[in-house]
PDB file of C-alpha atoms and ligand atoms in Angstrom:
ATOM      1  CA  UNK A   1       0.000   0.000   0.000  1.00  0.00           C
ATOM      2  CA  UNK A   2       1.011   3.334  -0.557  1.00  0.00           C
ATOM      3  CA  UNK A   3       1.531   6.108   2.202  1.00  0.00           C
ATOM      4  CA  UNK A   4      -1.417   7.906   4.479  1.00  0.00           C
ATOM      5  CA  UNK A   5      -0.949  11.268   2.145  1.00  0.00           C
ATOM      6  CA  UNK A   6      -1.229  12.330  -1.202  1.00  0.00           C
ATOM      7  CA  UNK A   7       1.267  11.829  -3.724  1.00  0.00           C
ATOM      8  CA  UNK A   8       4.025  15.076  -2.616  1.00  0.00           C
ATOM      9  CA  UNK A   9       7.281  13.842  -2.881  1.00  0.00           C
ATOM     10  CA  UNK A  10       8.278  13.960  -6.532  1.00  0.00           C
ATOM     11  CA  UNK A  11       6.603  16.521  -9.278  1.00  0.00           C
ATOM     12  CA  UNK A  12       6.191  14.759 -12.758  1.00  0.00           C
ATOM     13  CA  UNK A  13       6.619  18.215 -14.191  1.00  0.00           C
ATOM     14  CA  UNK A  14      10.109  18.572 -13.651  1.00  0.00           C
ATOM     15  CA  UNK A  15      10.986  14.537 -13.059  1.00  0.00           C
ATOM     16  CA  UNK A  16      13.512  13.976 -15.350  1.00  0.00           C
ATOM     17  CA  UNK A  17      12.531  10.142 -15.569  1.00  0.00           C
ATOM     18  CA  UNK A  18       8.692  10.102 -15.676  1.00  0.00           C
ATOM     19  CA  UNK A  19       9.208  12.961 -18.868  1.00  0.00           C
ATOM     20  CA  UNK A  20      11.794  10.683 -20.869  1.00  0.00           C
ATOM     21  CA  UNK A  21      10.174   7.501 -20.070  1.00  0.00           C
ATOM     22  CA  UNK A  22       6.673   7.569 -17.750  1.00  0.00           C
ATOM     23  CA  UNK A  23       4.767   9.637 -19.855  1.00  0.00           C
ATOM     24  CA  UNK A  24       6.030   8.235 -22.915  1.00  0.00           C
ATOM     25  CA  UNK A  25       4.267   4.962 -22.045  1.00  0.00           C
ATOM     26  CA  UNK A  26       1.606   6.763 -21.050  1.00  0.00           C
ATOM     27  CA  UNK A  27       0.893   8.386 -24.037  1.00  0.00           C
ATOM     28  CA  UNK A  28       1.678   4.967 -25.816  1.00  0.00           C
ATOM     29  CA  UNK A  29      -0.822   3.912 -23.822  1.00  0.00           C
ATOM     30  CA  UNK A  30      -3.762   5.899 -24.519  1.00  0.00           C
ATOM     31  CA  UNK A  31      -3.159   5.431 -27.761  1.00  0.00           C
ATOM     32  CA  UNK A  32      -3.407   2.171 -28.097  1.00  0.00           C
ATOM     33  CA  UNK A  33      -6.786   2.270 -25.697  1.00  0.00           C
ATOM     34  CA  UNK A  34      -8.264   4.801 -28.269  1.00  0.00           C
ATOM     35  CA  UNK A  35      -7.589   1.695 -30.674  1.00  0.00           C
ATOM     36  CA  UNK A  36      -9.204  -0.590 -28.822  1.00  0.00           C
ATOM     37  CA  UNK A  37     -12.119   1.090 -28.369  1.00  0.00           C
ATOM     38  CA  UNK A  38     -12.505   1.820 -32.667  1.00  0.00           C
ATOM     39  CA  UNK A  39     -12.215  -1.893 -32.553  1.00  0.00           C
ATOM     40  CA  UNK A  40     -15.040  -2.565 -29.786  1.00  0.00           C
ATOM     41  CA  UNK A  41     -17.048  -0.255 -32.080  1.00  0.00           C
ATOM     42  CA  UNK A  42     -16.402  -2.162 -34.928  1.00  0.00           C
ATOM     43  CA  UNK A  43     -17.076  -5.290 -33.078  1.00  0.00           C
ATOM     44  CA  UNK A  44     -20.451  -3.673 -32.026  1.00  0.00           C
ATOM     45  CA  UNK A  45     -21.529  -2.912 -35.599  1.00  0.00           C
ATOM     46  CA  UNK A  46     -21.240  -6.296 -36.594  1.00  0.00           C
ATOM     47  CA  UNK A  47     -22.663  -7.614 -33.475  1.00  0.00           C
ATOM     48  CA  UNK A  48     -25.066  -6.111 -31.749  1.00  0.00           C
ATOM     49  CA  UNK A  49     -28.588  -4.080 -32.674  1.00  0.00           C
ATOM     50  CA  UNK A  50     -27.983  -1.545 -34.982  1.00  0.00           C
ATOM     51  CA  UNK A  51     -29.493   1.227 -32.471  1.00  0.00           C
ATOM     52  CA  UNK A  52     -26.299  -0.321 -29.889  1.00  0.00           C
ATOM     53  CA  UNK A  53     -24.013   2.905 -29.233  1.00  0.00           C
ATOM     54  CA  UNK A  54     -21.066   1.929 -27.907  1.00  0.00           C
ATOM     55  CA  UNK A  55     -20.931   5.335 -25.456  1.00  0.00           C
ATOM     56  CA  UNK A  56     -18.336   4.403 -23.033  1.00  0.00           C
ATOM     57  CA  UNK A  57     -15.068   4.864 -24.802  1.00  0.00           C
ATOM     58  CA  UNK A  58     -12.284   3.992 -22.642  1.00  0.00           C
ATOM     59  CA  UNK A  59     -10.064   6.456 -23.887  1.00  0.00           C
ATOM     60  CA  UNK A  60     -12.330   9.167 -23.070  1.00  0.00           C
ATOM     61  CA  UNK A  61     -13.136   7.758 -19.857  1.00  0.00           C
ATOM     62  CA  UNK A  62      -9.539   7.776 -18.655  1.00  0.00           C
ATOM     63  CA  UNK A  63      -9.043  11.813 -19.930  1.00  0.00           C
ATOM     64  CA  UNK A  64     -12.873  12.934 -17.944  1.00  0.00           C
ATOM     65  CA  UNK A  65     -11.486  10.766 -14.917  1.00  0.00           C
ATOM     66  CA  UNK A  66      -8.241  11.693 -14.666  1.00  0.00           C
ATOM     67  CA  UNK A  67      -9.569  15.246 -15.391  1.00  0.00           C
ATOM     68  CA  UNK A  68     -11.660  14.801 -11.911  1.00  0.00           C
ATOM     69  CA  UNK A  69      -8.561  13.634 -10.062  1.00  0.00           C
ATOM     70  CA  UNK A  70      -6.711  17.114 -10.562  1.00  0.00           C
ATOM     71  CA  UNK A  71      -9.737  19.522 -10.285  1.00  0.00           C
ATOM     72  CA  UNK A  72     -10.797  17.560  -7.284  1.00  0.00           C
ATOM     73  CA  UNK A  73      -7.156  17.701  -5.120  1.00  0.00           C
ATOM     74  CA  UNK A  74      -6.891  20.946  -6.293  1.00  0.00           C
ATOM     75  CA  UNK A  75     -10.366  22.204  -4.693  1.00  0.00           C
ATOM     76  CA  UNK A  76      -9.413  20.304  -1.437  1.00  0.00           C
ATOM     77  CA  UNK A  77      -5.876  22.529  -1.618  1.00  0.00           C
ATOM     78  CA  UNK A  78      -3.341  19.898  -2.660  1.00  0.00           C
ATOM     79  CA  UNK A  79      -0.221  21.466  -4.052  1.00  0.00           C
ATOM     80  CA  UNK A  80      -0.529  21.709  -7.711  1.00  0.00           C
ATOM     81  CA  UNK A  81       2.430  18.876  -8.145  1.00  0.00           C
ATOM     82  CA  UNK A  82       0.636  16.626  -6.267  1.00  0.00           C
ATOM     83  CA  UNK A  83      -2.540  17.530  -8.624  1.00  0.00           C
ATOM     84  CA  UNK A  84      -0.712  17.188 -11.691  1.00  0.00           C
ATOM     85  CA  UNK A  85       0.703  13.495 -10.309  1.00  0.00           C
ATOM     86  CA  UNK A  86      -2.541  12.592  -9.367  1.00  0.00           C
ATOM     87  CA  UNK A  87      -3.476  13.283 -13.145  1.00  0.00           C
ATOM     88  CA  UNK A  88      -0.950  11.082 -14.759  1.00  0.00           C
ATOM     89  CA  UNK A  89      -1.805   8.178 -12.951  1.00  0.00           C
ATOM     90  CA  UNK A  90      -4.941   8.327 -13.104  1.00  0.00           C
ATOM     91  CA  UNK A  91      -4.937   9.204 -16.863  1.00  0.00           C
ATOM     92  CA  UNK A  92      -2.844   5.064 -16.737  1.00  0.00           C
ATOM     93  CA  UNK A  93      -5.783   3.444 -14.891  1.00  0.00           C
ATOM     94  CA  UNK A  94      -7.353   1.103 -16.871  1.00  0.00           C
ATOM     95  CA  UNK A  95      -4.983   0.359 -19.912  1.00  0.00           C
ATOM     96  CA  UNK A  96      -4.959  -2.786 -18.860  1.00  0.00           C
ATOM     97  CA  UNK A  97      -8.637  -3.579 -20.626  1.00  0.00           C
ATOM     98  CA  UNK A  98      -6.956  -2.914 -24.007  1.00  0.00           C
ATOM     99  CA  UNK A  99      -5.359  -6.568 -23.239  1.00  0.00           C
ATOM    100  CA  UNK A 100      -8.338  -8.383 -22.872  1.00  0.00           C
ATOM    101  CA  UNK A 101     -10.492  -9.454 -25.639  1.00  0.00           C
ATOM    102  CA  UNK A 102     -12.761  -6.679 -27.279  1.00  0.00           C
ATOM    103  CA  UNK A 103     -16.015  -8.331 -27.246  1.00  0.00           C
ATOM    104  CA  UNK A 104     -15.968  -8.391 -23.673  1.00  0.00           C
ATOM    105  CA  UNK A 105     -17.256  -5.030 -23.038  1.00  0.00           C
ATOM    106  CA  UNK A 106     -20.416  -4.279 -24.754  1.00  0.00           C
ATOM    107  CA  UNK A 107     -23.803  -5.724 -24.438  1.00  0.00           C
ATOM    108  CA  UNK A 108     -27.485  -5.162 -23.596  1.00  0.00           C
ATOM    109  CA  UNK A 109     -28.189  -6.746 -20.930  1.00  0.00           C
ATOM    110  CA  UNK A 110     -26.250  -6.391 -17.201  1.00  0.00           C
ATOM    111  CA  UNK A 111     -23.313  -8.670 -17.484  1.00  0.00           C
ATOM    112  CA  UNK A 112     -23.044 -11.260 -15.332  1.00  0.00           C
ATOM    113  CA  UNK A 113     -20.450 -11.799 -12.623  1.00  0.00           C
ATOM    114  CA  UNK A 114     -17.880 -14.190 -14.232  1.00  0.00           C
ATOM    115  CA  UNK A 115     -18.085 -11.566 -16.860  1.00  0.00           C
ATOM    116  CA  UNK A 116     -17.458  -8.862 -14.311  1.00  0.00           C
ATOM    117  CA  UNK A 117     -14.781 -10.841 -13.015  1.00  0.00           C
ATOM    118  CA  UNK A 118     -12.833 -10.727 -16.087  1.00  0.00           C
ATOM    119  CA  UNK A 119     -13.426  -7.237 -17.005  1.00  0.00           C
ATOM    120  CA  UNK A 120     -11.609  -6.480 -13.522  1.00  0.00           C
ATOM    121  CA  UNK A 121      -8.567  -8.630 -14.162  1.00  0.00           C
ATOM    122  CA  UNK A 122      -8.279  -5.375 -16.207  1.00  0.00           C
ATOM    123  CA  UNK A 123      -6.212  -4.117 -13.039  1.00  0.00           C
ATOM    124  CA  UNK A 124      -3.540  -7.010 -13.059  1.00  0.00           C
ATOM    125  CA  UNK A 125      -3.186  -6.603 -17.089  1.00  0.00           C
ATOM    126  CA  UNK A 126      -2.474  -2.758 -16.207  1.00  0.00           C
ATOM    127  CA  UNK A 127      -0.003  -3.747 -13.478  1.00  0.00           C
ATOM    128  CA  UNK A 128       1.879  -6.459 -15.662  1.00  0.00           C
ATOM    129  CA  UNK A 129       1.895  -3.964 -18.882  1.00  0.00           C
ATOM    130  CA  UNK A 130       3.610  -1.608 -16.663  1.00  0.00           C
ATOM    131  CA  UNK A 131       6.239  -3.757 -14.933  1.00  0.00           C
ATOM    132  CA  UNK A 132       7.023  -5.040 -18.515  1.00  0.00           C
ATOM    133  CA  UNK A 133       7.804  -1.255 -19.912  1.00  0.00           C
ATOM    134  CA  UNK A 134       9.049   0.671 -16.724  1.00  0.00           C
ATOM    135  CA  UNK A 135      11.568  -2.713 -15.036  1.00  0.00           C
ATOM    136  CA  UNK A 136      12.748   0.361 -12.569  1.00  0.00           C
ATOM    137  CA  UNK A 137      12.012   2.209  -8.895  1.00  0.00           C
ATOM    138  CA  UNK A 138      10.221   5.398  -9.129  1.00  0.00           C
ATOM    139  CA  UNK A 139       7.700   6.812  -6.732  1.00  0.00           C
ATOM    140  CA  UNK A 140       5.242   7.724  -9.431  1.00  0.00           C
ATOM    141  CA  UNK A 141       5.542   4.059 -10.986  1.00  0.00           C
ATOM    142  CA  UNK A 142       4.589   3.019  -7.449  1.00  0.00           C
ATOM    143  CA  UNK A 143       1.477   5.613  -7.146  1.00  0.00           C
ATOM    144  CA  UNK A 144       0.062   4.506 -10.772  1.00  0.00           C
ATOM    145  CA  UNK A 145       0.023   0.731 -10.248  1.00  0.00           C
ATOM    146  CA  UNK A 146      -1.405   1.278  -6.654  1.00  0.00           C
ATOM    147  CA  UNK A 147      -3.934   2.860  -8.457  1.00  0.00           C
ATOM    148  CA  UNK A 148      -4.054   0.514 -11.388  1.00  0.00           C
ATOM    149  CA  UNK A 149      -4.322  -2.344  -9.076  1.00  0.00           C
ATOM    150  CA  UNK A 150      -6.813  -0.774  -6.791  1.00  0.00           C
ATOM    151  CA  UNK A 151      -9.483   1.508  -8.453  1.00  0.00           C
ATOM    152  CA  UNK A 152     -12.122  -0.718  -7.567  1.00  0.00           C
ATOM    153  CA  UNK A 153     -12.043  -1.746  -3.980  1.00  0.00           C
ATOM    154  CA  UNK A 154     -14.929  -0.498  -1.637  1.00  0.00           C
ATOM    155  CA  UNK A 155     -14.168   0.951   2.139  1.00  0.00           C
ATOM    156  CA  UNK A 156     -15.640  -2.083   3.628  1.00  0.00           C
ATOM    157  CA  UNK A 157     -13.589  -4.300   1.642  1.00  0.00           C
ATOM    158  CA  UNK A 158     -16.429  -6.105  -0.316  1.00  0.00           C
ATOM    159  CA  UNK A 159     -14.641  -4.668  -3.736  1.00  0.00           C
ATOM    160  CA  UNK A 160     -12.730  -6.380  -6.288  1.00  0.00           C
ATOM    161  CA  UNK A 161      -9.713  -7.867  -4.360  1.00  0.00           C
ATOM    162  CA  UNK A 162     -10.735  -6.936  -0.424  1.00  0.00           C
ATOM    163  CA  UNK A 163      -8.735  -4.568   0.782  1.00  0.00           C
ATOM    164  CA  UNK A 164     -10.496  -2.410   3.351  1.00  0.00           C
ATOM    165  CA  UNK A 165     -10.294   1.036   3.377  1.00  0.00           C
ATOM    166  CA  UNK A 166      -7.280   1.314   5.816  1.00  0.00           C
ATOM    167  CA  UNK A 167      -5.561  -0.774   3.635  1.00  0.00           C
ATOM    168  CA  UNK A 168      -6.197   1.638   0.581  1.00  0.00           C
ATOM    169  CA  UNK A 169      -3.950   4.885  -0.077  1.00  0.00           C
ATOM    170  CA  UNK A 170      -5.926   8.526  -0.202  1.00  0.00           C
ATOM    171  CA  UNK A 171      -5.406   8.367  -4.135  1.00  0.00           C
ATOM    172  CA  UNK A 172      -6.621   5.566  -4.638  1.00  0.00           C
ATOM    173  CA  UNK A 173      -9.781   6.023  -2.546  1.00  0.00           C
ATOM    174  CA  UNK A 174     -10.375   9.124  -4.112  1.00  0.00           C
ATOM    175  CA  UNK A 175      -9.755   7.061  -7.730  1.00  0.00           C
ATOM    176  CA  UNK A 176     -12.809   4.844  -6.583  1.00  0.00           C
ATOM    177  CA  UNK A 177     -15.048   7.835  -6.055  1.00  0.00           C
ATOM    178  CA  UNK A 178     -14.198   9.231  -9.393  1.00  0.00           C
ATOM    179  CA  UNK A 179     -14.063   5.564 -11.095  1.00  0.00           C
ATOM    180  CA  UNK A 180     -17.539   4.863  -9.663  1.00  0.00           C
ATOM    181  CA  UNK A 181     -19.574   8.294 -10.791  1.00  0.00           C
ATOM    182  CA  UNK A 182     -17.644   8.450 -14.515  1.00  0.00           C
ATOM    183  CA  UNK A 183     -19.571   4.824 -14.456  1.00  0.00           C
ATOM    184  CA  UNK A 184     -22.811   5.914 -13.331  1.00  0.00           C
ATOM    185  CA  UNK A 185     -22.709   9.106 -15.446  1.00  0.00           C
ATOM    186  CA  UNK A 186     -22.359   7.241 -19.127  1.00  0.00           C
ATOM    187  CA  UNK A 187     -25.522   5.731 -20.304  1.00  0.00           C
ATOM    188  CA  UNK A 188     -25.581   1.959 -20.733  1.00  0.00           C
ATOM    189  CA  UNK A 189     -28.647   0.175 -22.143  1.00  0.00           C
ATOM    190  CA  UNK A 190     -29.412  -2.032 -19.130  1.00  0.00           C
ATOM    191  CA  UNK A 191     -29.375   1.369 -16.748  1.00  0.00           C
ATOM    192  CA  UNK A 192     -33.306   2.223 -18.183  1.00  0.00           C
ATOM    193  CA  UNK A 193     -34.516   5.048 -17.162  1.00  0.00           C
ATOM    194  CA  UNK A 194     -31.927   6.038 -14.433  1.00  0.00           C
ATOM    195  CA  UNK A 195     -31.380   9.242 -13.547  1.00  0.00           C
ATOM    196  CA  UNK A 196     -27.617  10.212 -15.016  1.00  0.00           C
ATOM    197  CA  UNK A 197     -27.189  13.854 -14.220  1.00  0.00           C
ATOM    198  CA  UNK A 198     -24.922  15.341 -11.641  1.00  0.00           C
ATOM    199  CA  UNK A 199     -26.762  15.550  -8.841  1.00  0.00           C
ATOM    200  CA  UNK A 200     -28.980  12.337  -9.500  1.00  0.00           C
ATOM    201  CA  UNK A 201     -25.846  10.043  -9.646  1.00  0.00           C
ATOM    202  CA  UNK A 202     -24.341  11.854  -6.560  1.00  0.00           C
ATOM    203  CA  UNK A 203     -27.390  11.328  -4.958  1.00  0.00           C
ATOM    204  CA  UNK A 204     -27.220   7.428  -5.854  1.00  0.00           C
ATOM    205  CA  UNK A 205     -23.690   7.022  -4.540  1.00  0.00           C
ATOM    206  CA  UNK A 206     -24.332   8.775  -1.185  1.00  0.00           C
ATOM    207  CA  UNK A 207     -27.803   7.377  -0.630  1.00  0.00           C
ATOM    208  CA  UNK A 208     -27.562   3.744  -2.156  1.00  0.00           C
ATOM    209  CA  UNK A 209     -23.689   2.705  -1.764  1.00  0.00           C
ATOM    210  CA  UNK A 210     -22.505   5.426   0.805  1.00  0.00           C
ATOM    211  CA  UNK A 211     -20.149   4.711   3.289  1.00  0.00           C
ATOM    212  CA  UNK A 212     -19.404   1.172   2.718  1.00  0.00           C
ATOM    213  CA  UNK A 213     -18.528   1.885  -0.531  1.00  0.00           C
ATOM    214  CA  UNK A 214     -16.602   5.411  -0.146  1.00  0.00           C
ATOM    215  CA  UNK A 215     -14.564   7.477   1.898  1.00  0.00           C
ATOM    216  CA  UNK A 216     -17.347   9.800   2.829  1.00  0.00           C
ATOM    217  CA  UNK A 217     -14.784  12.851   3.376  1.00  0.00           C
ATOM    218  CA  UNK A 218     -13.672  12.684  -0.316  1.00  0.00           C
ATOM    219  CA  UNK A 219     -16.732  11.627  -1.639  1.00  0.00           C
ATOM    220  CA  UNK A 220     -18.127  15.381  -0.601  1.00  0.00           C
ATOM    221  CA  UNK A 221     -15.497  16.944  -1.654  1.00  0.00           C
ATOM    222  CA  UNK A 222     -15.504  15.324  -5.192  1.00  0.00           C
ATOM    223  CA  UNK A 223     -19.492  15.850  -4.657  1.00  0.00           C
ATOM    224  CA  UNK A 224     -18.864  19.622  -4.069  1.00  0.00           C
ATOM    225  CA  UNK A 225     -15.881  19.661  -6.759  1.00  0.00           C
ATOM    226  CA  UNK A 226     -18.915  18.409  -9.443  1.00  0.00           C
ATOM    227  CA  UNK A 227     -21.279  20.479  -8.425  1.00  0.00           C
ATOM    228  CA  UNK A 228     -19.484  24.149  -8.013  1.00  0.00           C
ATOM    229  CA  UNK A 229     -16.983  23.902 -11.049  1.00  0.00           C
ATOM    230  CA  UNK A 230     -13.873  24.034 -10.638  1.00  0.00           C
ATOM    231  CA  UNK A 231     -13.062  28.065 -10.746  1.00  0.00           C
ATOM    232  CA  UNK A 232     -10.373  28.951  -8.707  1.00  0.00           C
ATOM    233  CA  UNK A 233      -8.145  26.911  -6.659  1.00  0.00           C
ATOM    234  CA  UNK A 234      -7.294  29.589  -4.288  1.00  0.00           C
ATOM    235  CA  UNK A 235     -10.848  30.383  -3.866  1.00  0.00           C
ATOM    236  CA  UNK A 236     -11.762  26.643  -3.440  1.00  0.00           C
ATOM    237  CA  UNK A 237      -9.040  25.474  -1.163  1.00  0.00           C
ATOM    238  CA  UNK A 238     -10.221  25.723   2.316  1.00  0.00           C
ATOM    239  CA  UNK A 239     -12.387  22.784   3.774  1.00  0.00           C
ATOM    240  CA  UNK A 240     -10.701  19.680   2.508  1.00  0.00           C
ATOM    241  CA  UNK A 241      -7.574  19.370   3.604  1.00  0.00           C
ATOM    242  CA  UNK A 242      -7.518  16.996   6.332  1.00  0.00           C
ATOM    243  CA  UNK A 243      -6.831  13.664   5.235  1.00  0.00           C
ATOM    244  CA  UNK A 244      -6.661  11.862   8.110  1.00  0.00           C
ATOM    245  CA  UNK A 245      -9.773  10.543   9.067  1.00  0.00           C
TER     246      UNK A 245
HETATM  247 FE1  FE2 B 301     -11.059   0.099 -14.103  1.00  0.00          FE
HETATM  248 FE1  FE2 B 302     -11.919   3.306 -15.144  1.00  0.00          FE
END
């Protein structure tokens, strides 16, 4: 597990190491899950209804999350660094689903659990993808694959591998917040008539999954982070900056 705070003790900006060779990969990366998902939308086409929109590109996922990751630290008064590191590894989440096959992803009805299952061994893929590229020490190597590995573990330890919430790192609880309502948020056929705004998704992760799912304390600041805008990190920086509950 990583440490009790926030990422602070290295600044991708000026790291030497994650400029010639992290973000490299990164960018690799994204490019090859932008592939994958004109390839599930191919796959669709020749698969599924014709009305079937395949709406949940990974690719755009990981920018709108990633996105969240950085406005959100940044209204809770992180230092920008540790906003901008926060960014980059959550931009690396889930490029481990570009390794697993493409028809696994899209469907109309609610997939079923040994389905689910192997959608999530999405997090290993991610972690073995990057121990094959990056075979070196580096503290932001260490704070993407603990979020890699981790973005979908609940507080009370009923997620994907577990792990309870002491056992998860403030990024990457703050990942499964963000993970979970970029989820919610994108229309899927088997969600019906759902409600997907802002607020009405909010209001289903507070109400409906709550604290056994989240860390409530960065759930309302994400919550208030969604719902104000993100204007002006000076402005914004007051109430959130105690992590250590
Ligand atoms: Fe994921
Ligand atoms: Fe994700």
């Amino acid at each position: 597990m990583a440490g009790k705070d926030f990422p602070y003790n290295f600044d991708v900006r000026a790291d030497p190491v994650f400029q010639e060779s992290i973000k490299p990969f990164i960018e690799d990366e994204l490019l090859r899950l932008k592939q994958f998902d004109e390839k599930r939308i191919a796959w669709a086409k020749a698969n599924l209804p014709p009305d079937y929109k395949v709406n949940y590109l990974f690719h755009s996922h990981a920018f709108r999350v990633a996105d969240d990751m950085r406005r959100t630290a940044a209204h809770m008064g992180q230092p920008e660094h540790v906003c901008e590191n926060l960014y980059w590894a959550m931009l690396a989440h889930d490029i481990g689903k570009s390794r697993l096959p493409v028809d696994l992803w899209d469907m109309i009805k609610k997939p079923e659990n040994a389905i689910k299952a192997q959608r999530r061994s999405h997090t290993d893929e991610g972690e073995k993808a990057v121990g094959a590229a990056l075979d070196f020490k580096h503290s932001f190597i260490d704070l993407m694959t603990d979020i890699m590995r981790n973005h979908h573990e609940q507080m009370d330890g009923n997620g994907h591998r577990g792990l309870k919430g002491s056992e998860l790192s403030p990024a990457v609880r703050l990942a499964c917040i963000i993970e979970s309502f970029d989820g919610y948020a994108i229309a899927r056929p088997h969600f019906g008539d759902r409600d997907i705004s802002i607020e009405g998704v909010l209001k289903r992760m507070r109400e409906e999954k709550g604290a056994a799912h989240y860390d409530m304390n960065l759930f309302e600041a994400f919550a208030e982070t969604k719902m104000t805008g993100y204007k002006n990190v000076k402005d914004m920086s007051k109430p959130w900056t105690s992590l250590k509950s």
